[in-house]
Amino acid sequence: MPADSIAVPGLPAEPVDRRRTVGDAAALLARAAAPDRRHLLHGMFWLLVAAGLEALGPLIGKTFIDSYLLPRNAQWPQMAGLLAGALVAGMAASWLRYLQLTRLAGVAMRSVQRIRESVYGHVLRLPMSFFDRAITGQLVSRVTNDTEAVKTLYVQVLFVMLDSVIVLSGAMVAMLWLDWHLMLIVATLVPAVALIVLLYQRLSAPAVTRSRELRSELNAQMAESIAGMAVLQASNAAERFSAKFAAVNEAHYQSRQRELRANAWLLRPVLDLLNVILLAVVIAVFGARDQGAALTTLEVGVLYAFINYIARVVEPLIQITMQFSQLQQAMVGAARVHALLKEAEAPKAAEQGRVTEGGISIDHLDFAYQPGQPVLHDLNLHIEPGSFHGIVGHTGSGKSTLLSLLLRFYPAPPGSIRVDGTPVDAIAEDHFRDRVGLVPQDPFLLAASARENIDMGRGLGDERIEAAAKAAHAHDFILALEQGYATSLGEGGARLSVGQKQLLAIARALAGDPRILFLDEATSHIDSETEQIVQRALTELRGRVTIVAIAHRLSTIRDADRIVVLNHGRIAELGTHAELMAMPQGLYQRLYLLQQLEEEGAG
Ligand code: ATP
Ligand code: MG
């Protein structure tokens, strides 16, 4: 069964555009190596000199045989001189090889380091819309495996190829000088190998690209399974996931197998065969030319040198052909990294706007994630500095979307959102993030200590961290952990309950001392008693911090200055709790009464 016919769900096979791939890989290499250009040139120069010195060997041998050995013409000083020359050339070549190797390998590793950092840094600055379609494992695979492929491009491909071409050229020139007829025969090898390489490319290129995609798909599935382990086990899906994994794994195997078959056929065996044929032809020609006559002494040395040089032509050709498989992989890897780097980063405002008071005004705000599917319609809202606004509405009514726009995770239409009179996208990014806090719907915790999770690398100091934890009512349960603030929370904060995670997320947002604080469902998972404490914390912030809180639990925002009721992306009602409750047949009133009934029922 050909590998292509194995269906991998959710994975479209990208077509290979070879010319673009080569261009992308070259662009990436040039960019990564730019700072090391001098080292690179040094390395290449030493490579050239070393290969030249190595090419001298057989010539010296030939002179030794033809001038001294066969004519039985022992001239000790000259012979000693030749020997010493060969020795010095050999030693110098070895030393230069060492220099070249360390230099070039160093450049290669630095480049990978540089590319990896720039890819990671780039991913951190991509707009949130990118992550709506990104798959974690595939991204990870690009930052780790694919950048490594770029190193291969350097060390194994670029240098081995360059080395081979230089050694080959040296041997050709030496042969040309010795006997150009014979050299022409040897030279027929080059187009023959070119043909083989071409054929090899045809056969293996699609398989190599596919292997890489499948490997990254394996990573992706692993990452996804770990992230959703509880759901996976609870829905008894382990077997189905195993089967899916096995299908992808099998496709990967088939793909590698196809690569391997092409390698096994075309690389060593075919080229070795060519080598043997060539040797036979050269010796035959040699013999035929001197039919009957005894070989002249001069020609024995030439034959010796030729046999030597043929090996020096064939070996590099084999090397070059073999590198093509690596080249293939590296190119695909490099092209994938390049494609990721080409993703546009979130625009960074060059402007120097500031958040001062924390007032927000929203004018005629329309928004759609996908064109033609509007989520918010003509929203108008004025939020006074230091006020407390609650946002309520049915699931999918656009509450989180509104928050995302206020937070600049997605670009809002120009001028539709202003903070203290300045359009949000004209406020300096770092300053904006400092002054605006968020408690998200899914509290995200790092696999780090409680302290680090509140600090988030801001260097706030223990005092501020503990004050924030106290304000968020997280202090007590943190102290109850075995190592207090130093306790490691496990990946995603696995050691805490969801309510505790929410409190920690609130502490994190408060620790930054924000002017504006957004809360998305910050109280959905905590008990009523804790909720009251959070409510008190929010009330304490009133007047100092502008608060916009989304809440399903309406008691959280009962005391808000104003409550915004969203319905299908429009503001349906707006007012204080009392005003909204007084509206006959109001949406808010209905929601509130329904919740009370539920609570009584539960009670
Ligand atoms: P909930 O109370 O369930 O959190 P919400 O009011 O916060 O709901 P939003 O998350 O704002 O709802 O979603 C509003 C609409 O936008 C929904 O129809 C949703 O399908 C859509 N939507 C949300 N996020 C995206 C996204 N990243 N890409 C495309 N559509 C989205
Ligand atoms: Mg939401």
PDB file of N, CA and C in Angstrom, residues 433-439 450-474 478 485 502-519 537-538 541 544-545:
ATOM      1  N   ARG A 433      -0.011  46.868  28.968  1.00  0.00           N
ATOM      2  CA  ARG A 433      -0.078  45.583  29.679  1.00  0.00           C
ATOM      3  C   ARG A 433       0.202  45.763  31.182  1.00  0.00           C
ATOM      4  N   ASP A 434       1.006  46.775  31.505  1.00  0.00           N
ATOM      5  CA  ASP A 434       1.273  47.051  32.922  1.00  0.00           C
ATOM      6  C   ASP A 434       0.047  47.592  33.631  1.00  0.00           C
ATOM      7  N   ARG A 435      -0.703  48.414  32.931  1.00  0.00           N
ATOM      8  CA  ARG A 435      -1.782  49.139  33.582  1.00  0.00           C
ATOM      9  C   ARG A 435      -3.123  48.415  33.531  1.00  0.00           C
ATOM     10  N   VAL A 436      -3.185  47.362  32.700  1.00  0.00           N
ATOM     11  CA  VAL A 436      -4.455  46.659  32.523  1.00  0.00           C
ATOM     12  C   VAL A 436      -4.300  45.216  32.989  1.00  0.00           C
ATOM     13  N   GLY A 437      -5.112  44.815  33.958  1.00  0.00           N
ATOM     14  CA  GLY A 437      -5.015  43.452  34.478  1.00  0.00           C
ATOM     15  C   GLY A 437      -6.155  42.591  33.960  1.00  0.00           C
ATOM     16  N   LEU A 438      -5.905  41.285  33.913  1.00  0.00           N
ATOM     17  CA  LEU A 438      -6.942  40.372  33.432  1.00  0.00           C
ATOM     18  C   LEU A 438      -7.017  39.147  34.327  1.00  0.00           C
ATOM     19  N   VAL A 439      -8.234  38.775  34.685  1.00  0.00           N
ATOM     20  CA  VAL A 439      -8.456  37.473  35.315  1.00  0.00           C
ATOM     21  C   VAL A 439      -9.273  36.677  34.305  1.00  0.00           C
ATOM     22  N   ALA A 450       3.902  29.117  43.761  1.00  0.00           N
ATOM     23  CA  ALA A 450       2.796  30.056  43.916  1.00  0.00           C
ATOM     24  C   ALA A 450       3.311  31.488  43.762  1.00  0.00           C
ATOM     25  N   ARG A 451       4.481  31.740  44.350  1.00  0.00           N
ATOM     26  CA  ARG A 451       5.043  33.089  44.282  1.00  0.00           C
ATOM     27  C   ARG A 451       5.290  33.485  42.825  1.00  0.00           C
ATOM     28  N   GLU A 452       5.950  32.577  42.083  1.00  0.00           N
ATOM     29  CA  GLU A 452       6.256  32.890  40.689  1.00  0.00           C
ATOM     30  C   GLU A 452       4.985  33.077  39.869  1.00  0.00           C
ATOM     31  N   ASN A 453       3.944  32.341  40.243  1.00  0.00           N
ATOM     32  CA  ASN A 453       2.697  32.455  39.500  1.00  0.00           C
ATOM     33  C   ASN A 453       2.023  33.801  39.713  1.00  0.00           C
ATOM     34  N   ILE A 454       2.235  34.395  40.858  1.00  0.00           N
ATOM     35  CA  ILE A 454       1.667  35.735  41.078  1.00  0.00           C
ATOM     36  C   ILE A 454       2.580  36.782  40.457  1.00  0.00           C
ATOM     37  N   ASP A 455       3.881  36.539  40.604  1.00  0.00           N
ATOM     38  CA  ASP A 455       4.859  37.523  40.138  1.00  0.00           C
ATOM     39  C   ASP A 455       4.919  37.583  38.617  1.00  0.00           C
ATOM     40  N   MET A 456       4.885  36.428  37.952  1.00  0.00           N
ATOM     41  CA  MET A 456       4.980  36.327  36.498  1.00  0.00           C
ATOM     42  C   MET A 456       6.200  37.077  35.955  1.00  0.00           C
ATOM     43  N   GLY A 457       7.323  36.950  36.651  1.00  0.00           N
ATOM     44  CA  GLY A 457       8.568  37.533  36.160  1.00  0.00           C
ATOM     45  C   GLY A 457       8.629  39.046  36.236  1.00  0.00           C
ATOM     46  N   ARG A 458       7.715  39.671  36.978  1.00  0.00           N
ATOM     47  CA  ARG A 458       7.720  41.138  37.035  1.00  0.00           C
ATOM     48  C   ARG A 458       8.639  41.667  38.124  1.00  0.00           C
ATOM     49  N   GLY A 459       9.168  40.762  38.966  1.00  0.00           N
ATOM     50  CA  GLY A 459      10.075  41.185  40.037  1.00  0.00           C
ATOM     51  C   GLY A 459       9.393  42.075  41.051  1.00  0.00           C
ATOM     52  N   LEU A 460       8.223  41.668  41.531  1.00  0.00           N
ATOM     53  CA  LEU A 460       7.416  42.560  42.365  1.00  0.00           C
ATOM     54  C   LEU A 460       7.879  42.611  43.828  1.00  0.00           C
ATOM     55  N   GLY A 461       8.532  41.564  44.280  1.00  0.00           N
ATOM     56  CA  GLY A 461       8.924  41.546  45.691  1.00  0.00           C
ATOM     57  C   GLY A 461       7.860  40.899  46.554  1.00  0.00           C
ATOM     58  N   ASP A 462       8.310  40.233  47.643  1.00  0.00           N
ATOM     59  CA  ASP A 462       7.403  39.440  48.476  1.00  0.00           C
ATOM     60  C   ASP A 462       6.258  40.248  49.069  1.00  0.00           C
ATOM     61  N   GLU A 463       6.566  41.492  49.411  1.00  0.00           N
ATOM     62  CA  GLU A 463       5.555  42.290  50.104  1.00  0.00           C
ATOM     63  C   GLU A 463       4.326  42.497  49.216  1.00  0.00           C
ATOM     64  N   ARG A 464       4.585  42.934  47.990  1.00  0.00           N
ATOM     65  CA  ARG A 464       3.476  43.191  47.072  1.00  0.00           C
ATOM     66  C   ARG A 464       2.748  41.901  46.727  1.00  0.00           C
ATOM     67  N   ILE A 465       3.523  40.830  46.580  1.00  0.00           N
ATOM     68  CA  ILE A 465       2.908  39.552  46.222  1.00  0.00           C
ATOM     69  C   ILE A 465       1.955  39.107  47.319  1.00  0.00           C
ATOM     70  N   GLU A 466       2.413  39.216  48.565  1.00  0.00           N
ATOM     71  CA  GLU A 466       1.558  38.768  49.666  1.00  0.00           C
ATOM     72  C   GLU A 466       0.365  39.688  49.864  1.00  0.00           C
ATOM     73  N   ALA A 467       0.579  40.988  49.659  1.00  0.00           N
ATOM     74  CA  ALA A 467      -0.539  41.923  49.776  1.00  0.00           C
ATOM     75  C   ALA A 467      -1.612  41.580  48.755  1.00  0.00           C
ATOM     76  N   ALA A 468      -1.173  41.295  47.521  1.00  0.00           N
ATOM     77  CA  ALA A 468      -2.131  40.958  46.460  1.00  0.00           C
ATOM     78  C   ALA A 468      -2.856  39.661  46.806  1.00  0.00           C
ATOM     79  N   ALA A 469      -2.087  38.683  47.336  1.00  0.00           N
ATOM     80  CA  ALA A 469      -2.696  37.395  47.685  1.00  0.00           C
ATOM     81  C   ALA A 469      -3.732  37.582  48.785  1.00  0.00           C
ATOM     82  N   LYS A 470      -3.404  38.467  49.731  1.00  0.00           N
ATOM     83  CA  LYS A 470      -4.367  38.724  50.812  1.00  0.00           C
ATOM     84  C   LYS A 470      -5.621  39.371  50.251  1.00  0.00           C
ATOM     85  N   ALA A 471      -5.437  40.362  49.372  1.00  0.00           N
ATOM     86  CA  ALA A 471      -6.584  41.057  48.791  1.00  0.00           C
ATOM     87  C   ALA A 471      -7.474  40.088  48.020  1.00  0.00           C
ATOM     88  N   ALA A 472      -6.859  39.074  47.407  1.00  0.00           N
ATOM     89  CA  ALA A 472      -7.643  38.121  46.610  1.00  0.00           C
ATOM     90  C   ALA A 472      -8.091  36.924  47.432  1.00  0.00           C
ATOM     91  N   HIS A 473      -7.773  36.945  48.733  1.00  0.00           N
ATOM     92  CA  HIS A 473      -8.139  35.856  49.614  1.00  0.00           C
ATOM     93  C   HIS A 473      -7.448  34.549  49.233  1.00  0.00           C
ATOM     94  N   ALA A 474      -6.243  34.691  48.692  1.00  0.00           N
ATOM     95  CA  ALA A 474      -5.489  33.494  48.310  1.00  0.00           C
ATOM     96  C   ALA A 474      -4.411  33.191  49.352  1.00  0.00           C
ATOM     97  N   ILE A 478      -2.605  29.468  50.337  1.00  0.00           N
ATOM     98  CA  ILE A 478      -1.217  29.326  49.895  1.00  0.00           C
ATOM     99  C   ILE A 478      -0.345  28.948  51.091  1.00  0.00           C
ATOM    100  N   TYR A 485       4.454  29.852  49.903  1.00  0.00           N
ATOM    101  CA  TYR A 485       4.572  30.519  48.616  1.00  0.00           C
ATOM    102  C   TYR A 485       5.571  29.834  47.680  1.00  0.00           C
ATOM    103  N   GLN A 502      -8.616  30.331  40.494  1.00  0.00           N
ATOM    104  CA  GLN A 502      -9.213  31.628  40.186  1.00  0.00           C
ATOM    105  C   GLN A 502      -8.741  32.693  41.160  1.00  0.00           C
ATOM    106  N   LEU A 503      -8.659  32.330  42.430  1.00  0.00           N
ATOM    107  CA  LEU A 503      -8.203  33.312  43.424  1.00  0.00           C
ATOM    108  C   LEU A 503      -6.759  33.716  43.147  1.00  0.00           C
ATOM    109  N   LEU A 504      -5.945  32.726  42.755  1.00  0.00           N
ATOM    110  CA  LEU A 504      -4.548  33.017  42.445  1.00  0.00           C
ATOM    111  C   LEU A 504      -4.451  33.942  41.231  1.00  0.00           C
ATOM    112  N   ALA A 505      -5.319  33.697  40.256  1.00  0.00           N
ATOM    113  CA  ALA A 505      -5.321  34.534  39.059  1.00  0.00           C
ATOM    114  C   ALA A 505      -5.728  35.962  39.410  1.00  0.00           C
ATOM    115  N   ILE A 506      -6.641  36.095  40.369  1.00  0.00           N
ATOM    116  CA  ILE A 506      -7.039  37.437  40.806  1.00  0.00           C
ATOM    117  C   ILE A 506      -5.856  38.113  41.503  1.00  0.00           C
ATOM    118  N   ALA A 507      -5.177  37.355  42.365  1.00  0.00           N
ATOM    119  CA  ALA A 507      -3.999  37.915  43.053  1.00  0.00           C
ATOM    120  C   ALA A 507      -2.967  38.380  42.037  1.00  0.00           C
ATOM    121  N   ARG A 508      -2.746  37.582  40.998  1.00  0.00           N
ATOM    122  CA  ARG A 508      -1.776  37.939  39.963  1.00  0.00           C
ATOM    123  C   ARG A 508      -2.150  39.259  39.304  1.00  0.00           C
ATOM    124  N   ALA A 509      -3.433  39.401  38.984  1.00  0.00           N
ATOM    125  CA  ALA A 509      -3.867  40.632  38.311  1.00  0.00           C
ATOM    126  C   ALA A 509      -3.725  41.825  39.246  1.00  0.00           C
ATOM    127  N   LEU A 510      -4.058  41.636  40.528  1.00  0.00           N
ATOM    128  CA  LEU A 510      -3.988  42.758  41.482  1.00  0.00           C
ATOM    129  C   LEU A 510      -2.548  43.155  41.772  1.00  0.00           C
ATOM    130  N   ALA A 511      -1.641  42.156  41.753  1.00  0.00           N
ATOM    131  CA  ALA A 511      -0.249  42.430  42.126  1.00  0.00           C
ATOM    132  C   ALA A 511       0.381  43.475  41.215  1.00  0.00           C
ATOM    133  N   GLY A 512      -0.079  43.554  39.973  1.00  0.00           N
ATOM    134  CA  GLY A 512       0.498  44.516  39.032  1.00  0.00           C
ATOM    135  C   GLY A 512       0.018  45.935  39.286  1.00  0.00           C
ATOM    136  N   ASP A 513      -0.872  46.120  40.260  1.00  0.00           N
ATOM    137  CA  ASP A 513      -1.411  47.438  40.579  1.00  0.00           C
ATOM    138  C   ASP A 513      -2.028  48.097  39.342  1.00  0.00           C
ATOM    139  N   PRO A 514      -3.038  47.470  38.745  1.00  0.00           N
ATOM    140  CA  PRO A 514      -3.587  47.982  37.484  1.00  0.00           C
ATOM    141  C   PRO A 514      -4.521  49.173  37.677  1.00  0.00           C
ATOM    142  N   ARG A 515      -4.680  49.949  36.607  1.00  0.00           N
ATOM    143  CA  ARG A 515      -5.684  51.029  36.566  1.00  0.00           C
ATOM    144  C   ARG A 515      -7.032  50.442  36.170  1.00  0.00           C
ATOM    145  N   ILE A 516      -6.934  49.453  35.277  1.00  0.00           N
ATOM    146  CA  ILE A 516      -8.158  48.818  34.775  1.00  0.00           C
ATOM    147  C   ILE A 516      -8.048  47.324  35.041  1.00  0.00           C
ATOM    148  N   LEU A 517      -9.122  46.732  35.524  1.00  0.00           N
ATOM    149  CA  LEU A 517      -9.091  45.297  35.802  1.00  0.00           C
ATOM    150  C   LEU A 517     -10.268  44.627  35.110  1.00  0.00           C
ATOM    151  N   PHE A 518      -9.962  43.639  34.268  1.00  0.00           N
ATOM    152  CA  PHE A 518     -11.013  42.876  33.597  1.00  0.00           C
ATOM    153  C   PHE A 518     -11.123  41.519  34.249  1.00  0.00           C
ATOM    154  N   LEU A 519     -12.338  41.109  34.542  1.00  0.00           N
ATOM    155  CA  LEU A 519     -12.541  39.767  35.085  1.00  0.00           C
ATOM    156  C   LEU A 519     -13.531  39.022  34.204  1.00  0.00           C
ATOM    157  N   ALA A 537     -13.296  42.432  48.018  1.00  0.00           N
ATOM    158  CA  ALA A 537     -12.029  42.888  47.447  1.00  0.00           C
ATOM    159  C   ALA A 537     -12.288  43.852  46.290  1.00  0.00           C
ATOM    160  N   LEU A 538     -13.258  43.523  45.468  1.00  0.00           N
ATOM    161  CA  LEU A 538     -13.564  44.397  44.333  1.00  0.00           C
ATOM    162  C   LEU A 538     -14.106  45.740  44.817  1.00  0.00           C
ATOM    163  N   LEU A 541     -11.507  48.103  45.793  1.00  0.00           N
ATOM    164  CA  LEU A 541     -10.768  48.697  44.669  1.00  0.00           C
ATOM    165  C   LEU A 541     -11.529  49.844  44.019  1.00  0.00           C
ATOM    166  N   ARG A 544     -10.535  53.467  42.712  1.00  0.00           N
ATOM    167  CA  ARG A 544      -9.113  53.501  42.345  1.00  0.00           C
ATOM    168  C   ARG A 544      -8.870  52.780  41.026  1.00  0.00           C
ATOM    169  N   VAL A 545      -9.629  51.704  40.813  1.00  0.00           N
ATOM    170  CA  VAL A 545      -9.412  50.873  39.637  1.00  0.00           C
ATOM    171  C   VAL A 545     -10.728  50.735  38.884  1.00  0.00           C
TER     172      VAL A 545
END
